[in-house]
PDB file of C-alpha atoms in Angstrom:
ATOM      1  CA  GLY A   3       0.000   0.000   0.000  1.00 71.00           C
ATOM      2  CA  GLN A   4       0.904   3.642  -0.077  1.00 83.00           C
ATOM      3  CA  ASN A   5       1.543   5.433   3.166  1.00 91.00           C
ATOM      4  CA  ILE A   6       2.953   8.678   4.479  1.00 95.00           C
ATOM      5  CA  ASP A   7       3.743   9.136   8.167  1.00 96.00           C
ATOM      6  CA  GLN A   8       4.212  12.415   9.994  1.00 97.00           C
ATOM      7  CA  PRO A   9       4.005  13.208  13.696  1.00 97.00           C
ATOM      8  CA  THR A  10       0.551  14.465  14.616  1.00 96.00           C
ATOM      9  CA  GLU A  11       1.682  17.403  16.702  1.00 97.00           C
ATOM     10  CA  MET A  12       4.894  19.131  17.765  1.00 98.00           C
ATOM     11  CA  THR A  13       5.624  22.008  20.109  1.00 98.00           C
ATOM     12  CA  ALA A  14       8.576  24.390  19.866  1.00 98.00           C
ATOM     13  CA  THR A  15       9.710  27.691  21.322  1.00 97.00           C
ATOM     14  CA  GLU A  16       9.854  31.020  19.535  1.00 97.00           C
ATOM     15  CA  GLY A  17      13.345  31.626  18.154  1.00 97.00           C
ATOM     16  CA  ALA A  18      14.290  27.953  18.224  1.00 98.00           C
ATOM     17  CA  ILE A  19      14.722  25.346  15.462  1.00 98.00           C
ATOM     18  CA  VAL A  20      12.320  22.493  14.758  1.00 98.00           C
ATOM     19  CA  GLN A  21      12.546  19.496  12.439  1.00 98.00           C
ATOM     20  CA  ILE A  22       9.365  17.872  11.106  1.00 98.00           C
ATOM     21  CA  ASN A  23       9.882  14.382   9.745  1.00 98.00           C
ATOM     22  CA  CYS A  24       8.042  12.571   6.990  1.00 98.00           C
ATOM     23  CA  THR A  25       8.498   8.925   6.000  1.00 97.00           C
ATOM     24  CA  TYR A  26       6.847   7.419   2.982  1.00 96.00           C
ATOM     25  CA  GLN A  27       6.128   4.113   1.279  1.00 92.00           C
ATOM     26  CA  THR A  28       4.737   4.650  -2.185  1.00 86.00           C
ATOM     27  CA  SER A  29       4.497   3.006  -5.588  1.00 81.00           C
ATOM     28  CA  GLY A  30       7.561   4.649  -7.008  1.00 85.00           C
ATOM     29  CA  PHE A  31       8.705   8.156  -6.303  1.00 90.00           C
ATOM     30  CA  ASN A  32       8.517  11.244  -8.439  1.00 90.00           C
ATOM     31  CA  GLY A  33       9.023  14.137  -6.025  1.00 94.00           C
ATOM     32  CA  LEU A  34       8.104  15.271  -2.521  1.00 96.00           C
ATOM     33  CA  PHE A  35       6.319  18.479  -1.571  1.00 97.00           C
ATOM     34  CA  TRP A  36       5.900  20.381   1.691  1.00 98.00           C
ATOM     35  CA  TYR A  37       2.954  22.700   2.260  1.00 98.00           C
ATOM     36  CA  GLN A  38       2.036  24.996   5.146  1.00 98.00           C
ATOM     37  CA  GLN A  39      -1.578  25.331   6.205  1.00 97.00           C
ATOM     38  CA  HIS A  40      -2.846  27.790   8.791  1.00 97.00           C
ATOM     39  CA  ALA A  41      -6.078  26.791  10.491  1.00 94.00           C
ATOM     40  CA  GLY A  42      -9.076  27.341   8.218  1.00 92.00           C
ATOM     41  CA  GLU A  43      -6.913  28.524   5.336  1.00 95.00           C
ATOM     42  CA  ALA A  44      -5.576  27.031   2.114  1.00 97.00           C
ATOM     43  CA  PRO A  45      -2.356  25.027   1.970  1.00 97.00           C
ATOM     44  CA  THR A  46       0.506  27.065   0.548  1.00 97.00           C
ATOM     45  CA  PHE A  47       3.480  25.557  -1.256  1.00 97.00           C
ATOM     46  CA  LEU A  48       6.783  25.614   0.657  1.00 97.00           C
ATOM     47  CA  SER A  49       9.261  23.318  -1.066  1.00 96.00           C
ATOM     48  CA  TYR A  50       9.892  20.543  -3.542  1.00 96.00           C
ATOM     49  CA  ASN A  51      12.574  17.821  -3.487  1.00 96.00           C
ATOM     50  CA  VAL A  52      13.224  15.162  -6.092  1.00 94.00           C
ATOM     51  CA  LEU A  53      16.961  14.542  -5.626  1.00 95.00           C
ATOM     52  CA  ASP A  54      18.705  13.573  -2.395  1.00 97.00           C
ATOM     53  CA  GLY A  55      19.973  16.417  -0.305  1.00 97.00           C
ATOM     54  CA  LEU A  56      19.026  19.693   1.259  1.00 97.00           C
ATOM     55  CA  GLU A  57      17.085  22.515  -0.373  1.00 94.00           C
ATOM     56  CA  GLU A  58      17.276  25.826   1.491  1.00 94.00           C
ATOM     57  CA  LYS A  59      14.797  28.671   1.220  1.00 91.00           C
ATOM     58  CA  GLY A  60      15.360  31.366   3.791  1.00 94.00           C
ATOM     59  CA  ARG A  61      14.343  30.134   7.249  1.00 96.00           C
ATOM     60  CA  PHE A  62      12.937  26.901   5.794  1.00 97.00           C
ATOM     61  CA  SER A  63      14.948  23.937   4.475  1.00 97.00           C
ATOM     62  CA  SER A  64      13.808  20.558   3.219  1.00 98.00           C
ATOM     63  CA  PHE A  65      15.863  17.384   3.060  1.00 98.00           C
ATOM     64  CA  LEU A  66      15.277  14.180   1.113  1.00 98.00           C
ATOM     65  CA  SER A  67      16.760  10.684   1.261  1.00 97.00           C
ATOM     66  CA  ARG A  68      15.139   8.510  -1.405  1.00 95.00           C
ATOM     67  CA  SER A  69      16.905   5.324  -0.281  1.00 95.00           C
ATOM     68  CA  LYS A  70      15.428   5.729   3.212  1.00 95.00           C
ATOM     69  CA  GLY A  71      12.015   7.003   2.089  1.00 95.00           C
ATOM     70  CA  TYR A  72      12.534   9.983   4.360  1.00 96.00           C
ATOM     71  CA  SER A  73      12.265  13.731   4.314  1.00 98.00           C
ATOM     72  CA  TYR A  74      12.318  16.491   6.865  1.00 98.00           C
ATOM     73  CA  LEU A  75      11.348  20.140   6.960  1.00 98.00           C
ATOM     74  CA  LEU A  76      13.618  22.315   9.077  1.00 98.00           C
ATOM     75  CA  LEU A  77      12.326  25.615  10.366  1.00 98.00           C
ATOM     76  CA  LYS A  78      14.823  28.028  11.910  1.00 97.00           C
ATOM     77  CA  GLU A  79      14.352  31.166  14.023  1.00 97.00           C
ATOM     78  CA  LEU A  80      10.783  30.189  14.735  1.00 98.00           C
ATOM     79  CA  GLN A  81       8.177  32.921  14.796  1.00 97.00           C
ATOM     80  CA  MET A  82       4.681  32.812  16.248  1.00 97.00           C
ATOM     81  CA  LYS A  83       3.260  33.006  12.714  1.00 97.00           C
ATOM     82  CA  ASP A  84       4.882  29.618  11.982  1.00 98.00           C
ATOM     83  CA  SER A  85       2.178  27.991  14.107  1.00 98.00           C
ATOM     84  CA  ALA A  86       0.381  25.938  11.451  1.00 98.00           C
ATOM     85  CA  SER A  87       0.029  22.447  10.055  1.00 97.00           C
ATOM     86  CA  TYR A  88       2.761  21.193   7.756  1.00 98.00           C
ATOM     87  CA  LEU A  89       1.739  18.711   5.074  1.00 98.00           C
ATOM     88  CA  CYS A  90       4.068  16.290   3.347  1.00 97.00           C
ATOM     89  CA  ALA A  91       2.951  14.976  -0.076  1.00 96.00           C
ATOM     90  CA  VAL A  92       4.654  12.472  -2.367  1.00 95.00           C
ATOM     91  CA  ARG A  93       4.079  12.121  -6.089  1.00 92.00           C
ATOM     92  CA  SER A  94       4.005   8.493  -7.133  1.00 84.00           C
ATOM     93  CA  ASP A  95       5.195   7.569 -10.577  1.00 77.00           C
ATOM     94  CA  SER A  96       2.316   5.168 -11.184  1.00 73.00           C
ATOM     95  CA  ASN A  97      -0.344   7.794 -11.833  1.00 75.00           C
ATOM     96  CA  TYR A  98       1.477  11.045 -10.996  1.00 79.00           C
ATOM     97  CA  GLN A  99      -0.979  11.819  -8.219  1.00 86.00           C
ATOM     98  CA  LEU A 100       0.020  13.358  -4.904  1.00 91.00           C
ATOM     99  CA  ILE A 101      -0.343  11.181  -1.838  1.00 92.00           C
ATOM    100  CA  TRP A 102      -0.872  13.358   1.210  1.00 95.00           C
ATOM    101  CA  GLY A 103       0.233  12.876   4.771  1.00 95.00           C
ATOM    102  CA  ALA A 104      -2.197  13.795   7.551  1.00 95.00           C
ATOM    103  CA  GLY A 105      -0.086  16.796   8.486  1.00 96.00           C
ATOM    104  CA  THR A 106       1.889  17.866  11.546  1.00 97.00           C
ATOM    105  CA  LYS A 107       0.387  20.567  13.728  1.00 97.00           C
ATOM    106  CA  LEU A 108       3.194  22.814  14.971  1.00 98.00           C
ATOM    107  CA  ILE A 109       2.548  24.878  18.080  1.00 98.00           C
ATOM    108  CA  ILE A 110       4.960  27.720  18.831  1.00 98.00           C
ATOM    109  CA  LYS A 111       5.193  28.932  22.423  1.00 96.00           C
ATOM    110  CA  PRO A 112       6.673  32.283  23.489  1.00 94.00           C
TER     111      PRO A 112
ATOM    112  CA  ASP Q  26      -2.881  35.118  -3.176  1.00 88.00           C
ATOM    113  CA  SER Q  27      -2.370  31.935  -5.227  1.00 89.00           C
ATOM    114  CA  GLY Q  28      -4.400  33.134  -8.208  1.00 95.00           C
ATOM    115  CA  VAL Q  29      -6.960  30.338  -7.764  1.00 98.00           C
ATOM    116  CA  THR Q  30     -10.444  31.624  -6.971  1.00 98.00           C
ATOM    117  CA  GLN Q  31     -13.335  29.782  -5.386  1.00 98.00           C
ATOM    118  CA  THR Q  32     -16.926  30.771  -4.824  1.00 97.00           C
ATOM    119  CA  PRO Q  33     -18.788  30.937  -2.573  1.00 98.00           C
ATOM    120  CA  LYS Q  34     -16.607  31.362   0.531  1.00 97.00           C
ATOM    121  CA  HIS Q  35     -19.296  30.029   2.836  1.00 98.00           C
ATOM    122  CA  LEU Q  36     -22.361  27.922   2.171  1.00 97.00           C
ATOM    123  CA  ILE Q  37     -24.980  26.851   4.681  1.00 98.00           C
ATOM    124  CA  THR Q  38     -27.640  24.413   3.577  1.00 98.00           C
ATOM    125  CA  ALA Q  39     -29.878  21.634   4.831  1.00 98.00           C
ATOM    126  CA  THR Q  40     -29.621  17.863   4.605  1.00 98.00           C
ATOM    127  CA  GLY Q  41     -30.912  16.450   1.349  1.00 98.00           C
ATOM    128  CA  GLN Q  42     -30.122  19.580  -0.623  1.00 98.00           C
ATOM    129  CA  ARG Q  43     -27.794  20.047  -3.601  1.00 98.00           C
ATOM    130  CA  VAL Q  44     -25.060  22.666  -3.966  1.00 98.00           C
ATOM    131  CA  THR Q  45     -22.511  23.698  -6.587  1.00 98.00           C
ATOM    132  CA  LEU Q  46     -19.030  24.935  -5.778  1.00 98.00           C
ATOM    133  CA  ARG Q  47     -17.072  26.863  -8.376  1.00 98.00           C
ATOM    134  CA  CYS Q  48     -13.357  27.147  -9.047  1.00 98.00           C
ATOM    135  CA  SER Q  49     -11.304  29.219 -11.481  1.00 98.00           C
ATOM    136  CA  PRO Q  50      -7.712  28.044 -11.901  1.00 98.00           C
ATOM    137  CA  ARG Q  51      -4.639  30.250 -12.209  1.00 97.00           C
ATOM    138  CA  SER Q  52      -4.124  31.734 -15.630  1.00 95.00           C
ATOM    139  CA  GLY Q  53      -2.381  29.132 -17.815  1.00 93.00           C
ATOM    140  CA  ASP Q  54      -3.104  26.151 -15.554  1.00 95.00           C
ATOM    141  CA  LEU Q  55      -4.801  23.221 -17.259  1.00 95.00           C
ATOM    142  CA  SER Q  56      -5.382  20.917 -14.277  1.00 95.00           C
ATOM    143  CA  VAL Q  57      -7.946  21.372 -11.548  1.00 97.00           C
ATOM    144  CA  TYR Q  58      -8.086  19.238  -8.403  1.00 97.00           C
ATOM    145  CA  TRP Q  59     -10.830  19.048  -5.783  1.00 98.00           C
ATOM    146  CA  TYR Q  60     -10.148  18.180  -2.143  1.00 97.00           C
ATOM    147  CA  GLN Q  61     -12.300  17.753   0.940  1.00 97.00           C
ATOM    148  CA  GLN Q  62     -10.991  18.567   4.416  1.00 96.00           C
ATOM    149  CA  SER Q  63     -13.172  17.792   7.398  1.00 93.00           C
ATOM    150  CA  LEU Q  64     -12.513  19.467  10.746  1.00 87.00           C
ATOM    151  CA  ASP Q  65      -8.989  18.663  11.985  1.00 79.00           C
ATOM    152  CA  GLN Q  66      -8.579  16.045   9.262  1.00 85.00           C
ATOM    153  CA  GLY Q  67      -6.146  15.682   6.393  1.00 89.00           C
ATOM    154  CA  LEU Q  68      -6.770  16.537   2.781  1.00 94.00           C
ATOM    155  CA  GLN Q  69      -8.868  13.968   0.933  1.00 94.00           C
ATOM    156  CA  PHE Q  70      -8.383  14.001  -2.819  1.00 94.00           C
ATOM    157  CA  LEU Q  71     -11.669  13.830  -4.686  1.00 96.00           C
ATOM    158  CA  ILE Q  72     -11.050  14.257  -8.400  1.00 96.00           C
ATOM    159  CA  GLN Q  73      -8.766  15.810 -11.033  1.00 95.00           C
ATOM    160  CA  TYR Q  74      -9.558  17.288 -14.424  1.00 96.00           C
ATOM    161  CA  TYR Q  75      -7.013  18.127 -17.076  1.00 95.00           C
ATOM    162  CA  ASN Q  76      -7.950  20.321 -20.017  1.00 95.00           C
ATOM    163  CA  GLY Q  77     -11.604  19.370 -19.748  1.00 95.00           C
ATOM    164  CA  GLU Q  78     -11.192  15.652 -19.207  1.00 95.00           C
ATOM    165  CA  GLU Q  79     -11.340  13.612 -16.018  1.00 95.00           C
ATOM    166  CA  ARG Q  80      -7.802  12.481 -15.205  1.00 93.00           C
ATOM    167  CA  ALA Q  81      -7.957  10.822 -11.806  1.00 92.00           C
ATOM    168  CA  LYS Q  82     -10.489   9.912  -9.160  1.00 94.00           C
ATOM    169  CA  GLY Q  83      -9.948   9.633  -5.441  1.00 92.00           C
ATOM    170  CA  ASN Q  84     -12.416   8.989  -2.652  1.00 87.00           C
ATOM    171  CA  ILE Q  85     -15.303  10.769  -4.319  1.00 95.00           C
ATOM    172  CA  LEU Q  86     -18.799   9.680  -3.340  1.00 96.00           C
ATOM    173  CA  GLU Q  87     -21.358   8.819  -6.013  1.00 96.00           C
ATOM    174  CA  ARG Q  88     -23.462  11.743  -4.738  1.00 97.00           C
ATOM    175  CA  PHE Q  89     -20.668  14.075  -5.808  1.00 98.00           C
ATOM    176  CA  SER Q  90     -19.771  14.964  -9.372  1.00 97.00           C
ATOM    177  CA  ALA Q  91     -17.551  17.487 -11.089  1.00 98.00           C
ATOM    178  CA  GLN Q  92     -16.760  18.883 -14.478  1.00 97.00           C
ATOM    179  CA  GLN Q  93     -14.303  21.228 -16.138  1.00 98.00           C
ATOM    180  CA  PHE Q  94     -15.597  23.607 -18.772  1.00 97.00           C
ATOM    181  CA  PRO Q  95     -13.927  24.811 -21.991  1.00 96.00           C
ATOM    182  CA  ASP Q  96     -12.793  28.011 -20.246  1.00 96.00           C
ATOM    183  CA  LEU Q  97     -11.103  25.669 -17.695  1.00 97.00           C
ATOM    184  CA  HIS Q  98     -13.169  26.669 -14.702  1.00 97.00           C
ATOM    185  CA  SER Q  99     -14.547  23.751 -12.743  1.00 98.00           C
ATOM    186  CA  GLU Q 100     -17.628  23.004 -10.692  1.00 98.00           C
ATOM    187  CA  LEU Q 101     -18.120  20.434  -7.943  1.00 98.00           C
ATOM    188  CA  ASN Q 102     -21.717  19.319  -7.447  1.00 98.00           C
ATOM    189  CA  LEU Q 103     -22.729  17.813  -4.123  1.00 98.00           C
ATOM    190  CA  SER Q 104     -26.199  16.286  -3.864  1.00 98.00           C
ATOM    191  CA  SER Q 105     -28.362  14.574  -1.230  1.00 98.00           C
ATOM    192  CA  LEU Q 106     -26.242  16.324   1.350  1.00 98.00           C
ATOM    193  CA  GLU Q 107     -25.621  14.727   4.728  1.00 97.00           C
ATOM    194  CA  LEU Q 108     -24.360  16.201   7.984  1.00 96.00           C
ATOM    195  CA  GLY Q 109     -21.029  14.464   7.411  1.00 95.00           C
ATOM    196  CA  ASP Q 110     -20.461  16.414   4.201  1.00 97.00           C
ATOM    197  CA  SER Q 111     -19.796  19.536   6.248  1.00 97.00           C
ATOM    198  CA  ALA Q 112     -16.183  20.398   5.460  1.00 97.00           C
ATOM    199  CA  LEU Q 113     -13.804  22.761   3.725  1.00 97.00           C
ATOM    200  CA  TYR Q 114     -13.666  22.080   0.000  1.00 98.00           C
ATOM    201  CA  PHE Q 115     -10.492  23.189  -1.725  1.00 98.00           C
ATOM    202  CA  CYS Q 116      -9.746  23.524  -5.370  1.00 98.00           C
ATOM    203  CA  ALA Q 117      -6.156  23.478  -6.572  1.00 98.00           C
ATOM    204  CA  SER Q 118      -4.678  24.013 -10.001  1.00 97.00           C
ATOM    205  CA  SER Q 119      -1.423  23.197 -11.749  1.00 95.00           C
ATOM    206  CA  VAL Q 120       0.042  23.776 -15.167  1.00 92.00           C
ATOM    207  CA  GLU Q 121       0.249  20.158 -16.257  1.00 85.00           C
ATOM    208  CA  GLU Q 122      -1.328  16.862 -15.184  1.00 79.00           C
ATOM    209  CA  GLY Q 123       1.325  15.772 -12.707  1.00 78.00           C
ATOM    210  CA  ARG Q 124       4.156  15.462 -15.194  1.00 78.00           C
ATOM    211  CA  PRO Q 125       6.869  16.699 -15.049  1.00 81.00           C
ATOM    212  CA  SER Q 126       7.472  15.936 -11.390  1.00 79.00           C
ATOM    213  CA  THR Q 127       7.863  19.638 -10.594  1.00 85.00           C
ATOM    214  CA  ASP Q 128       4.205  20.265 -11.489  1.00 90.00           C
ATOM    215  CA  THR Q 129       3.047  22.125  -8.358  1.00 94.00           C
ATOM    216  CA  GLN Q 130      -0.492  22.458  -7.085  1.00 96.00           C
ATOM    217  CA  TYR Q 131      -1.660  25.881  -5.922  1.00 97.00           C
ATOM    218  CA  PHE Q 132      -4.727  26.041  -3.733  1.00 98.00           C
ATOM    219  CA  GLY Q 133      -7.713  28.342  -3.708  1.00 98.00           C
ATOM    220  CA  PRO Q 134      -9.067  29.814  -0.441  1.00 98.00           C
ATOM    221  CA  GLY Q 135     -11.708  27.097  -0.119  1.00 98.00           C
ATOM    222  CA  THR Q 136     -15.455  26.926   0.354  1.00 98.00           C
ATOM    223  CA  ARG Q 137     -16.698  26.163   3.847  1.00 98.00           C
ATOM    224  CA  LEU Q 138     -19.831  24.028   3.573  1.00 98.00           C
ATOM    225  CA  THR Q 139     -22.090  23.614   6.580  1.00 98.00           C
ATOM    226  CA  VAL Q 140     -24.948  21.120   6.347  1.00 98.00           C
ATOM    227  CA  LEU Q 141     -27.592  21.544   9.028  1.00 96.00           C
TER     228      LEU Q 141
END
C-alpha cells in the first residue's frame, strides 16, 4: 500500500529550530512536496525535493533521502506566525498523483 | 494570493439539498483538483480534471460529481447532502497533469460548507 507518516503534533519555542519528519512508502517516487496550512486557510506551497539532499529557502529547508524514504522540513528562528500544520505529499510515478500525509500541527510557544 | 479563486466562501444548507461549488484556476493552468478537508482532518483528494477531461479519481462519493468547462473553470456538485459532508472544500490548479514531477499544485481559499 501507499503510506505517508508524519508526527501528529509538535511544540517548539519562539526563536528555536524544529525538524518535522516525513516517512513514505509509495508506488515509485517522483518528487516530494511540503505545504504549510494555517487553520481554516488554504495550503501554501513551501518546497519541492526530487533529488537527495538539502534545499534551502530562507528560514525553511527541506531534506530528502530517497533510499530511506525519508524527508524532513527544518524551520529556523521560529516565529509565532509559523504555528500551522505542515503537510508532506509524495508524487508516485504510477499515476502522478500526490499522496498526502495527515499533516503535523506545529505549536509555537513564546 | 495563489491566483486560484473559489466561490462561494461560505455555504450553509440543509440535509438532502444540492449545492454547486465553483473554481477558477490560475491563468495558464490546465489541471484542476478538488479536495475535501473535514474538521482537523487531512486533505482527501476527490477528483482531477485536465484540459476538460477527467484524469484521476480519489475517494469521491457517487453523490458528488464534477466537471471542467472549456474556459477551464470547474464546478463540484454535491447532492443529497448529509451532515457528514460539512467540510472545507479546496480547489487546486497546476500547469500540467502531474508530469513533469515539478508540477506544483496551488490552492484556492476554499469553500466552507455547513450542512444543518
